[in-house]
Coordinates of C-alpha atoms in Angstrom, one line a residue:
M1 CA 0.0 0.0 0.0
E2 CA 1.3 3.4 -0.9
P3 CA 1.2 6.4 1.5
F4 CA -2.0 8.3 2.0
Q5 CA -2.6 12.0 2.7
I6 CA -5.0 13.7 5.2
T7 CA -6.3 17.2 4.5
P8 CA -5.8 19.6 7.4
I9 CA -8.6 20.5 9.8
P10 CA -10.1 23.9 8.9
D11 CA -10.2 26.7 11.5
T12 CA -13.5 27.0 13.1
P13 CA -14.8 30.7 13.0
K14 CA -15.6 32.2 16.4
G15 CA -19.3 31.6 17.3
K16 CA -19.8 28.9 14.6
H17 CA -19.6 25.2 14.9
K18 CA -19.1 23.4 11.6
E19 CA -19.1 19.7 11.1
I20 CA -15.5 18.7 10.6
K21 CA -15.0 16.1 7.9
H22 CA -11.8 14.5 7.0
K23 CA -11.1 13.4 3.5
I24 CA -8.8 10.4 3.1
L25 CA -7.1 10.2 -0.3
F26 CA -5.4 7.0 -1.1
F27 CA -2.8 6.9 -3.8
S28 CA -3.2 3.1 -4.3
P29 CA -6.1 2.3 -6.6
S30 CA -7.0 -0.9 -4.7
F31 CA -6.5 -2.6 -1.4
S32 CA -6.2 -6.3 -0.3
S33 CA -8.6 -7.7 2.2
H34 CA -5.9 -8.0 4.9
S35 CA -5.7 -4.2 5.0
S36 CA -9.3 -3.7 6.0
S37 CA -8.6 -3.9 9.8
F38 CA -5.7 -1.5 9.4
K39 CA -7.9 1.0 7.6
L40 CA -10.6 0.6 10.2
S41 CA -8.0 1.4 13.0
I42 CA -6.8 4.5 11.1
Y43 CA -10.4 5.6 10.7
F44 CA -11.2 5.3 14.4
F45 CA -7.9 7.1 15.3
I46 CA -8.6 10.0 13.0
T47 CA -12.2 10.2 14.3
S48 CA -11.1 10.3 17.9
V49 CA -8.5 13.0 17.3
S50 CA -11.1 15.1 15.4
L51 CA -13.5 14.8 18.2
L52 CA -10.9 15.9 20.8
I53 CA -9.9 18.9 18.6
T54 CA -13.5 19.9 18.1
L55 CA -14.2 19.8 21.9
F56 CA -11.1 21.8 22.6
Q57 CA -12.2 24.5 20.0
I58 CA -15.6 24.7 21.6
Q59 CA -14.0 25.1 25.0
L60 CA -11.8 28.0 23.7
L61 CA -14.9 29.7 22.3
K62 CA -16.6 29.5 25.7
N63 CA -13.5 30.7 27.5
P64 CA -11.4 33.0 25.4
L65 CA -9.0 33.8 28.2
S66 CA -7.8 30.3 28.2
R67 CA -6.1 31.0 24.9
S68 CA -3.7 33.6 26.2
H69 CA -0.9 31.2 26.8
L70 CA -1.2 29.9 23.2
L71 CA -0.7 33.3 21.6
S72 CA 2.8 34.6 20.9
I73 CA 3.1 38.2 21.9
T74 CA 6.2 39.8 20.6
F75 CA 7.9 42.6 22.7
L76 CA 10.1 45.0 20.8
P77 CA 12.6 47.6 22.3
L78 CA 11.0 51.0 23.2
K79 CA 14.1 52.6 21.8
D80 CA 15.0 51.4 18.3
L81 CA 18.7 52.1 17.7
N82 CA 18.1 51.8 13.9
F83 CA 16.8 55.3 14.1
A84 CA 19.5 56.6 16.4
S85 CA 20.7 59.1 13.9
T86 CA 17.2 60.5 13.2
P87 CA 15.4 60.0 16.6
M88 CA 12.6 62.6 15.9
D89 CA 12.0 61.9 12.2
G90 CA 9.3 59.6 10.7
N91 CA 8.2 57.1 13.2
T92 CA 10.9 58.0 15.6
W93 CA 12.9 55.5 17.7
F94 CA 10.1 55.2 20.3
M95 CA 7.7 52.4 19.3
S96 CA 9.3 52.5 15.9
S97 CA 7.1 49.8 14.3
L98 CA 3.9 51.8 14.8
N99 CA 2.6 54.6 12.5
D100 CA 1.1 57.8 13.9
T101 CA -2.5 58.9 13.6
F102 CA -2.9 62.3 12.1
E103 CA -6.0 64.4 12.8
D104 CA -6.5 67.8 11.1
G105 CA -4.4 70.4 12.8
E106 CA -3.4 68.2 15.7
A107 CA -0.1 66.7 16.8
E108 CA 0.4 63.2 15.6
H109 CA -0.2 60.5 18.1
L110 CA -1.0 56.9 18.9
L111 CA -4.3 55.7 20.4
F112 CA -4.9 52.3 22.0
P113 CA -7.2 50.6 21.3
S114 CA -8.2 52.0 18.0
P115 CA -8.7 50.8 14.4
S116 CA -5.1 51.6 13.6
S117 CA -4.0 49.2 16.4
H118 CA -6.5 46.6 15.2
H119 CA -8.3 47.3 18.5
N120 CA -5.4 45.8 20.5
L121 CA -4.2 47.2 23.8
L122 CA -0.8 48.6 24.4
C123 CA 1.5 46.6 26.7
L124 CA 4.9 47.6 28.1
S125 CA 7.6 45.8 29.9
G126 CA 10.4 47.1 32.1
R127 CA 11.1 50.3 33.9
D128 CA 14.8 50.9 33.1
R129 CA 15.8 54.6 33.6
S130 CA 19.1 54.5 31.8
N131 CA 18.7 52.3 28.7
G132 CA 15.6 52.5 26.6
T133 CA 16.5 49.3 24.7
K134 CA 15.9 47.3 27.8
N135 CA 12.3 48.6 28.0
S136 CA 9.9 47.1 25.5
Y137 CA 6.3 47.3 24.0
A138 CA 3.8 45.0 22.4
L139 CA 0.2 44.9 21.3
A140 CA -2.2 42.3 22.6
P141 CA -6.0 41.6 22.4
R142 CA -7.7 42.3 25.6
H143 CA -8.7 38.7 26.0
S144 CA -5.1 37.5 25.5
L145 CA -2.8 39.6 27.6
P146 CA 0.7 38.4 28.5
N147 CA 0.7 36.0 31.4
G148 CA 1.0 37.9 34.7
A149 CA 0.6 41.3 33.2
M150 CA -0.7 44.1 35.4
F151 CA -3.8 45.8 34.0
F152 CA -4.1 49.6 34.3
K153 CA -7.8 50.7 34.1
G154 CA -8.9 54.0 32.6
L155 CA -7.0 56.4 30.4
T156 CA -3.3 56.8 30.5
F157 CA -1.3 59.6 29.0
I158 CA 2.1 58.4 27.7
S159 CA 4.8 60.8 26.6
D160 CA 8.2 60.2 25.1
S161 CA 10.3 63.4 24.7
Y162 CA 13.7 63.9 23.1
Y163 CA 14.3 66.6 25.7
D164 CA 13.5 66.6 29.4
Y165 CA 10.6 67.4 31.7
E166 CA 12.5 69.5 34.2
N167 CA 13.2 72.5 32.0
L168 CA 10.2 74.8 31.7
W169 CA 9.9 75.1 28.0
H170 CA 11.0 71.5 27.3
G171 CA 8.3 70.3 29.6
L172 CA 5.8 72.7 28.2
A173 CA 6.5 71.5 24.7
A174 CA 5.9 67.9 25.8
M175 CA 2.6 68.7 27.6
V176 CA 0.9 71.0 25.0
P177 CA -0.3 68.1 22.7
F178 CA -1.9 66.3 25.7
M179 CA -3.7 69.5 26.7
A180 CA -4.9 69.9 23.2
W181 CA -6.2 66.3 23.1
H182 CA -7.9 66.9 26.4
S183 CA -9.7 70.0 25.1
T184 CA -11.1 68.3 22.0
K185 CA -12.0 64.9 23.5
G186 CA -14.8 65.9 25.9
C187 CA -12.3 67.4 28.4
E188 CA -11.4 63.9 29.5
K189 CA -8.7 63.6 32.2
P190 CA -6.2 60.8 32.5
E191 CA -6.0 58.4 35.5
R192 CA -2.2 58.5 35.3
W193 CA 0.8 59.8 33.3
L194 CA 3.7 57.7 32.1
L195 CA 6.8 59.7 31.1
Y196 CA 9.8 58.5 28.9
H197 CA 12.9 60.2 27.7
W198 CA 14.7 58.3 24.9
G199 CA 12.6 55.3 26.0
E200 CA 13.9 55.6 29.5
L201 CA 11.4 55.9 32.4
R202 CA 11.1 59.3 34.1
V203 CA 9.2 59.7 37.3
G204 CA 9.0 63.5 37.7
M205 CA 8.6 66.8 35.9
S206 CA 9.3 70.5 36.7
P207 CA 6.9 71.7 39.5
W208 CA 6.0 74.6 37.3
V209 CA 5.0 72.3 34.5
K210 CA 3.1 70.0 36.8
M211 CA 1.2 72.9 38.3
L212 CA 0.3 74.2 34.9
V213 CA -1.1 70.8 33.8
E214 CA -3.1 70.6 37.1
A215 CA -4.5 74.1 36.4
V216 CA -5.6 73.0 33.0
M217 CA -7.1 69.8 34.4
M218 CA -9.2 71.8 36.9
G219 CA -7.0 71.0 39.9
E220 CA -6.8 67.3 39.1
K221 CA -3.5 66.0 40.5
V222 CA -0.9 64.8 38.0
M223 CA -0.2 61.2 39.0
I224 CA 3.1 60.1 37.5
E225 CA 3.4 56.3 37.4
D226 CA 6.7 54.9 38.7
L227 CA 5.8 51.2 37.8
K228 CA 7.2 49.9 41.1
E229 CA 4.1 47.7 41.6
T230 CA 4.8 45.9 38.4
G231 CA 8.0 44.4 39.8
G232 CA 9.7 44.7 36.5
G233 CA 7.1 42.6 34.7
S234 CA 4.7 43.6 31.9
F235 CA 1.7 45.9 32.2
C236 CA -1.1 46.7 29.8
F237 CA -3.5 49.7 29.5
E238 CA -7.2 49.7 29.1
R239 CA -6.9 53.0 27.1
A240 CA -3.7 55.0 26.2
V241 CA -2.8 58.0 24.1
V242 CA 0.8 58.4 23.2
F243 CA 2.6 61.6 22.0
R244 CA 6.2 61.2 20.9
H245 CA 6.9 64.3 18.8
N246 CA 6.0 67.0 21.3
E247 CA 3.9 69.6 19.4
G248 CA 4.9 68.0 16.1
E249 CA 2.6 68.8 13.2
M250 CA 0.2 70.8 15.3
R251 CA -1.0 73.9 13.4
M252 CA -0.6 77.4 14.8
E253 CA -4.4 77.9 15.1
R254 CA -4.6 74.9 17.5
K255 CA -1.5 76.0 19.4
K256 CA -3.1 79.5 20.0
M257 CA -6.3 77.8 21.2
V258 CA -4.3 75.7 23.7
Y259 CA -2.2 78.7 24.9
D260 CA -5.4 80.7 25.4
M261 CA -6.8 77.8 27.5
M262 CA -3.6 77.6 29.6
R263 CA -3.6 81.3 30.2
C264 CA -7.2 81.3 31.2
K265 CA -7.1 78.2 33.3
A266 CA -3.9 79.3 35.2
R267 CA -5.4 82.6 36.1
A268 CA -8.6 80.9 37.3
F269 CA -6.6 78.3 39.3
C270 CA -4.6 81.1 41.0
R271 CA -7.8 83.1 41.6
L272 CA -6.8 86.1 39.5
G273 CA -8.9 88.4 37.5
S274 CA -8.9 88.7 33.7
G275 CA -5.6 90.6 33.7
G276 CA -6.8 93.9 32.3
G277 CA -4.7 97.1 32.6
E278 CA -4.8 99.4 35.5
G279 CA -6.1 102.5 33.8
D280 CA -5.9 103.8 30.3
G281 CA -2.3 104.2 29.0
M282 CA -0.6 102.6 32.0
V283 CA 2.5 100.6 30.9
R284 CA 3.7 97.9 33.3
V285 CA 7.3 96.8 32.7
T286 CA 9.0 93.8 34.3
L287 CA 12.7 93.2 34.2
L288 CA 13.0 89.5 34.9
M289 CA 16.6 88.9 36.0
R290 CA 18.8 85.8 36.2
N291 CA 21.7 84.9 38.5
G292 CA 24.9 83.3 37.1
A293 CA 24.6 81.9 33.6
R294 CA 23.2 84.4 31.0
S295 CA 22.9 87.1 33.6
F296 CA 23.8 90.8 32.9
K297 CA 27.4 91.7 33.6
D298 CA 26.4 95.2 34.7
E299 CA 22.9 94.7 36.0
R300 CA 22.8 98.0 37.8
T301 CA 23.3 99.9 34.5
V302 CA 20.6 97.9 32.7
V303 CA 18.1 98.7 35.5
K304 CA 19.1 102.4 35.4
I305 CA 18.4 102.6 31.7
F306 CA 14.9 101.0 32.0
D307 CA 14.1 103.1 35.1
R308 CA 15.2 106.3 33.3
E309 CA 13.1 105.7 30.2
C310 CA 10.1 104.4 32.1
G311 CA 10.2 107.7 34.1
K312 CA 9.8 109.6 30.8
V313 CA 6.5 107.9 29.9
E314 CA 3.3 108.9 31.8
G315 CA 1.7 105.9 33.6
C316 CA 4.8 103.7 33.3
R317 CA 5.7 101.4 36.2
L318 CA 8.9 99.3 36.5
K319 CA 9.4 96.1 38.5
V320 CA 12.8 94.3 38.8
I321 CA 12.2 90.7 39.8
R322 CA 14.2 87.5 40.3
P323 CA 11.9 84.4 39.8
N324 CA 13.9 82.1 42.0
N325 CA 11.6 82.2 45.1
L326 CA 8.3 82.8 43.3
T327 CA 5.6 80.2 43.5
F328 CA 3.7 79.2 40.4
C329 CA 0.8 81.5 41.2
D330 CA 3.3 84.3 42.0
Q331 CA 4.6 84.0 38.5
V332 CA 1.2 83.9 36.9
K333 CA 0.2 87.0 38.8
L334 CA 3.4 88.8 37.9
M335 CA 2.9 88.1 34.2
T336 CA -0.8 89.0 34.4
E337 CA 0.3 92.4 35.5
T338 CA 3.0 92.9 32.9
D339 CA 2.7 94.6 29.5
I340 CA 6.5 94.6 28.6
L341 CA 8.7 91.7 29.7
A342 CA 12.5 92.2 29.4
S343 CA 14.8 89.3 30.2
P344 CA 17.9 87.3 29.2
H345 CA 17.3 84.2 27.2
G346 CA 16.3 81.4 29.6
A347 CA 13.5 79.1 30.9
Q348 CA 12.0 82.0 33.0
L349 CA 10.8 83.5 29.8
T350 CA 8.3 80.6 29.4
N351 CA 6.1 82.6 31.9
M352 CA 5.3 85.0 29.1
L353 CA 2.4 82.7 28.1
F354 CA 0.4 84.2 31.1
M355 CA 0.7 87.7 29.7
N356 CA -2.2 89.4 27.9
K357 CA -2.3 89.1 24.1
N358 CA -0.5 92.0 22.4
S359 CA 1.9 92.4 25.3
G360 CA 5.6 92.5 24.3
V361 CA 8.8 90.7 25.1
M362 CA 12.4 91.9 24.8
E363 CA 15.1 89.1 24.8
F364 CA 18.8 89.4 25.4
F365 CA 21.5 86.9 24.4
P366 CA 25.2 86.4 25.3
K367 CA 27.9 86.6 22.7
G368 CA 28.1 83.6 20.4
W369 CA 24.4 82.6 20.4
K370 CA 23.6 84.3 17.1
E371 CA 26.4 82.4 15.3
F372 CA 26.3 79.0 17.0
A373 CA 23.0 78.4 18.8
G374 CA 21.0 77.3 15.7
V375 CA 17.2 77.2 16.0
G376 CA 17.3 76.9 19.8
Q377 CA 17.6 80.7 20.0
Y378 CA 14.1 81.0 18.5
V379 CA 12.1 79.0 21.1
F380 CA 10.7 82.0 22.9
R381 CA 9.8 83.7 19.6
W382 CA 7.7 80.5 18.9
I383 CA 6.1 80.6 22.3
A384 CA 5.3 84.3 21.8
N385 CA 3.6 83.6 18.5
A386 CA 1.5 80.8 20.0
A387 CA 0.5 83.0 22.9
G388 CA -0.4 86.0 20.8
I389 CA 2.4 88.1 22.2
K390 CA 4.7 90.4 20.3
H391 CA 8.3 89.4 20.3
L392 CA 9.9 92.8 20.1
G393 CA 13.3 91.4 18.9
P394 CA 16.4 90.0 20.3
W395 CA 19.6 91.7 21.3
H396 CA 22.8 89.7 20.8
D397 CA 26.0 90.8 22.6
S398 CA 28.8 91.1 20.1
N399 CA 31.4 92.4 22.5
G400 CA 33.9 90.6 24.7
D401 CA 37.4 89.2 24.6
D402 CA 36.5 85.6 24.9
Q403 CA 37.0 83.7 21.6
C404 CA 36.0 80.1 20.9
P405 CA 39.2 78.0 21.3
Y406 CA 38.0 75.2 19.0
N407 CA 38.5 74.8 15.3
D408 CA 35.3 72.8 15.2
N409 CA 32.4 75.3 15.2
S410 CA 30.0 72.6 16.6
K411 CA 31.9 72.9 19.9
C412 CA 31.7 76.6 20.1
F413 CA 28.1 76.8 21.3
G414 CA 29.0 74.9 24.4
F415 CA 31.8 77.4 25.0
Y416 CA 29.4 80.5 24.7
K417 CA 26.1 79.0 26.0
N418 CA 26.2 80.2 29.6
G419 CA 28.2 83.4 29.1
R420 CA 27.2 86.6 30.8
I421 CA 25.6 89.4 28.8
G422 CA 27.0 92.9 28.3
H423 CA 25.1 96.0 27.3
D424 CA 25.0 98.8 24.8
E425 CA 23.7 101.9 26.6
A426 CA 22.8 103.9 23.5
Y427 CA 21.0 100.9 21.8
F428 CA 19.2 99.9 25.0
T429 CA 18.0 103.5 25.6
D430 CA 16.6 103.9 22.1
W431 CA 15.0 100.4 22.0
T432 CA 13.4 100.8 25.5
A433 CA 12.0 104.3 24.7
K434 CA 10.5 103.1 21.5
V435 CA 8.9 100.0 23.0
L436 CA 7.4 102.0 25.9
R437 CA 5.9 104.7 23.7
E438 CA 4.3 102.1 21.3
M439 CA 2.8 100.2 24.2
R440 CA 1.3 103.3 25.8
D441 CA -0.2 104.4 22.4
Y442 CA -1.7 100.9 22.0
K443 CA -3.3 100.9 25.4
L444 CA -5.1 104.2 24.6
T445 CA -6.8 102.8 21.5
E446 CA -10.3 101.4 21.1
E447 CA -8.8 98.2 19.9
Y448 CA -7.2 97.7 23.3
R449 CA -10.4 98.5 25.2
Y450 CA -12.4 96.1 23.1
A451 CA -9.8 93.4 23.7
Q452 CA -10.1 93.9 27.5
Q453 CA -13.9 93.6 27.3
E454 CA -13.6 90.4 25.3
L455 CA -11.1 89.0 27.8
R456 CA -13.4 89.7 30.7
A457 CA -16.3 88.0 29.0
R458 CA -14.5 84.9 27.8
K459 CA -14.9 81.6 29.5
C460 CA -12.1 79.0 29.7
L461 CA -12.3 75.9 27.6
C462 CA -13.2 72.8 29.7
A463 CA -14.2 75.1 32.5
S464 CA -16.6 72.6 34.0

C-alpha cells in the first residue's frame, strides 16, 4: 500500500460550529482484504483526534482567556537604535514599528485601542531609567494579555520626549499636545501619566509644568506612574494615548487655542482676574533677572536705563524681579500684571504665556548665540507667536574678549552657551524708549479697550 494523505482541519470561525469532515485520499487504486482492519484502525484514530480537537475548540470559544498562553506576543525595544541618527523623524525611535495617527491640525499621536492598532491594547515591559532598549512594548488583544501582566484601568497619557521634563519650555512642549487632546475629547482627564525620555522611564517633571497641567485639568493631580508595583514585569493599559513628537505637526491655530486655555485656566486656578490694565495708557514693565549663567554683567546699569526711560512715559511702572523664590501662582500674577517683559534668554521667559495678548517681550543673548545656537535661540519667539504676544526682537551681545578656542564650530556653542551678557547703553536706551511709547499708544486705543472687554467676558475651555 502506498502512503495516504489527510487534508488539514479547517479553522472554526468564532461563534460557529461546523461539522468537521476528513477526507482520506489513497494513492493506491485498490486494497487487499488483509488491509481492512488497518484501515478501520486508522479511521477510528482520526475520528477520535477530530472529536478531541472539536471539543477543545468549543472550550476555547466558551472561555477566550484560556487562549492567552497559546498566543505569541512579541515585545520590541521601546528605543530602536536603527533610528538613532534621526530620533525625531518619521516614526521616531520610540515604538518605531507603529505609525502615527494624524487628525487635522493636531499633533500626531498613537491611540490604543483603535482601528489603527487593530483594537489591540498597548502593553509595556520594564522600567529601566538608563537604557531604553531594555524597555519594550507589544500589542495584545484584551482577552489574551501576557501572562502575569498588570492591567491599568482608565485612560493613561504616555509621553516620550527627546528633551527633558524639568526645563520649563522643554516640559511645556511635551505637555501641549496632551492638553490639546484633552480639550477636544470631551475634556477627559487621565488616570495617570507615564513619562519617557529616549525610551527611559522618568518619574518627575518640573513643579512649574506640573502645576500648569493641574491648572488645565481643573485641579486634578498629575499622577506620574513609577511602575514599582509591576515588579519589572509587563503591564497593559485599558486605554492609552501616546505623543512622541511634542507639538509635532500641530498647526498654529490649534496652538493658539491651547495657549489661550492655559492662560485662562492658570489665572482661574490662581484666583486672579482677567488681567486687564490698571487705567488707560498705563504701561507695566517687568525686568526678569537671572543669576549666574546668562545674567547681565552690569545689572545696575541695565536697570538704570529702563528706570530712566520708564520715568519719561506717563503711567509707566517698572518692576525688577528674580523668579527664584516665586511660587507658580506668584509668576502667573506677575505676568498677568506685565505689559512689557524684558529678560535674558532662559527658561524663566516661558512665563510669558500668562501675559495678555499683544503684550511685548524683549530678549537678550550672550555673545556667540547668534552664530552658533541654531534654531534653539528662537524657542521663545515661537512661544510668543502661539501665545499671541509680540516678540519685540532679540539683542545679541557682540562684544567681549572671549574667543572660541575650537576649530570645530560645533563645539563653540557649548563654550558660549552660559556666558554673561554685556550691554550697549545707546541701543538699550533707544530700544526701550520706542517699546514703551508704542505700548502706551496701543493701550489708549479702542482696539485695546475692546480686547479687554472680550477678555473679561471669555470663559475658559473645559471650565466645568
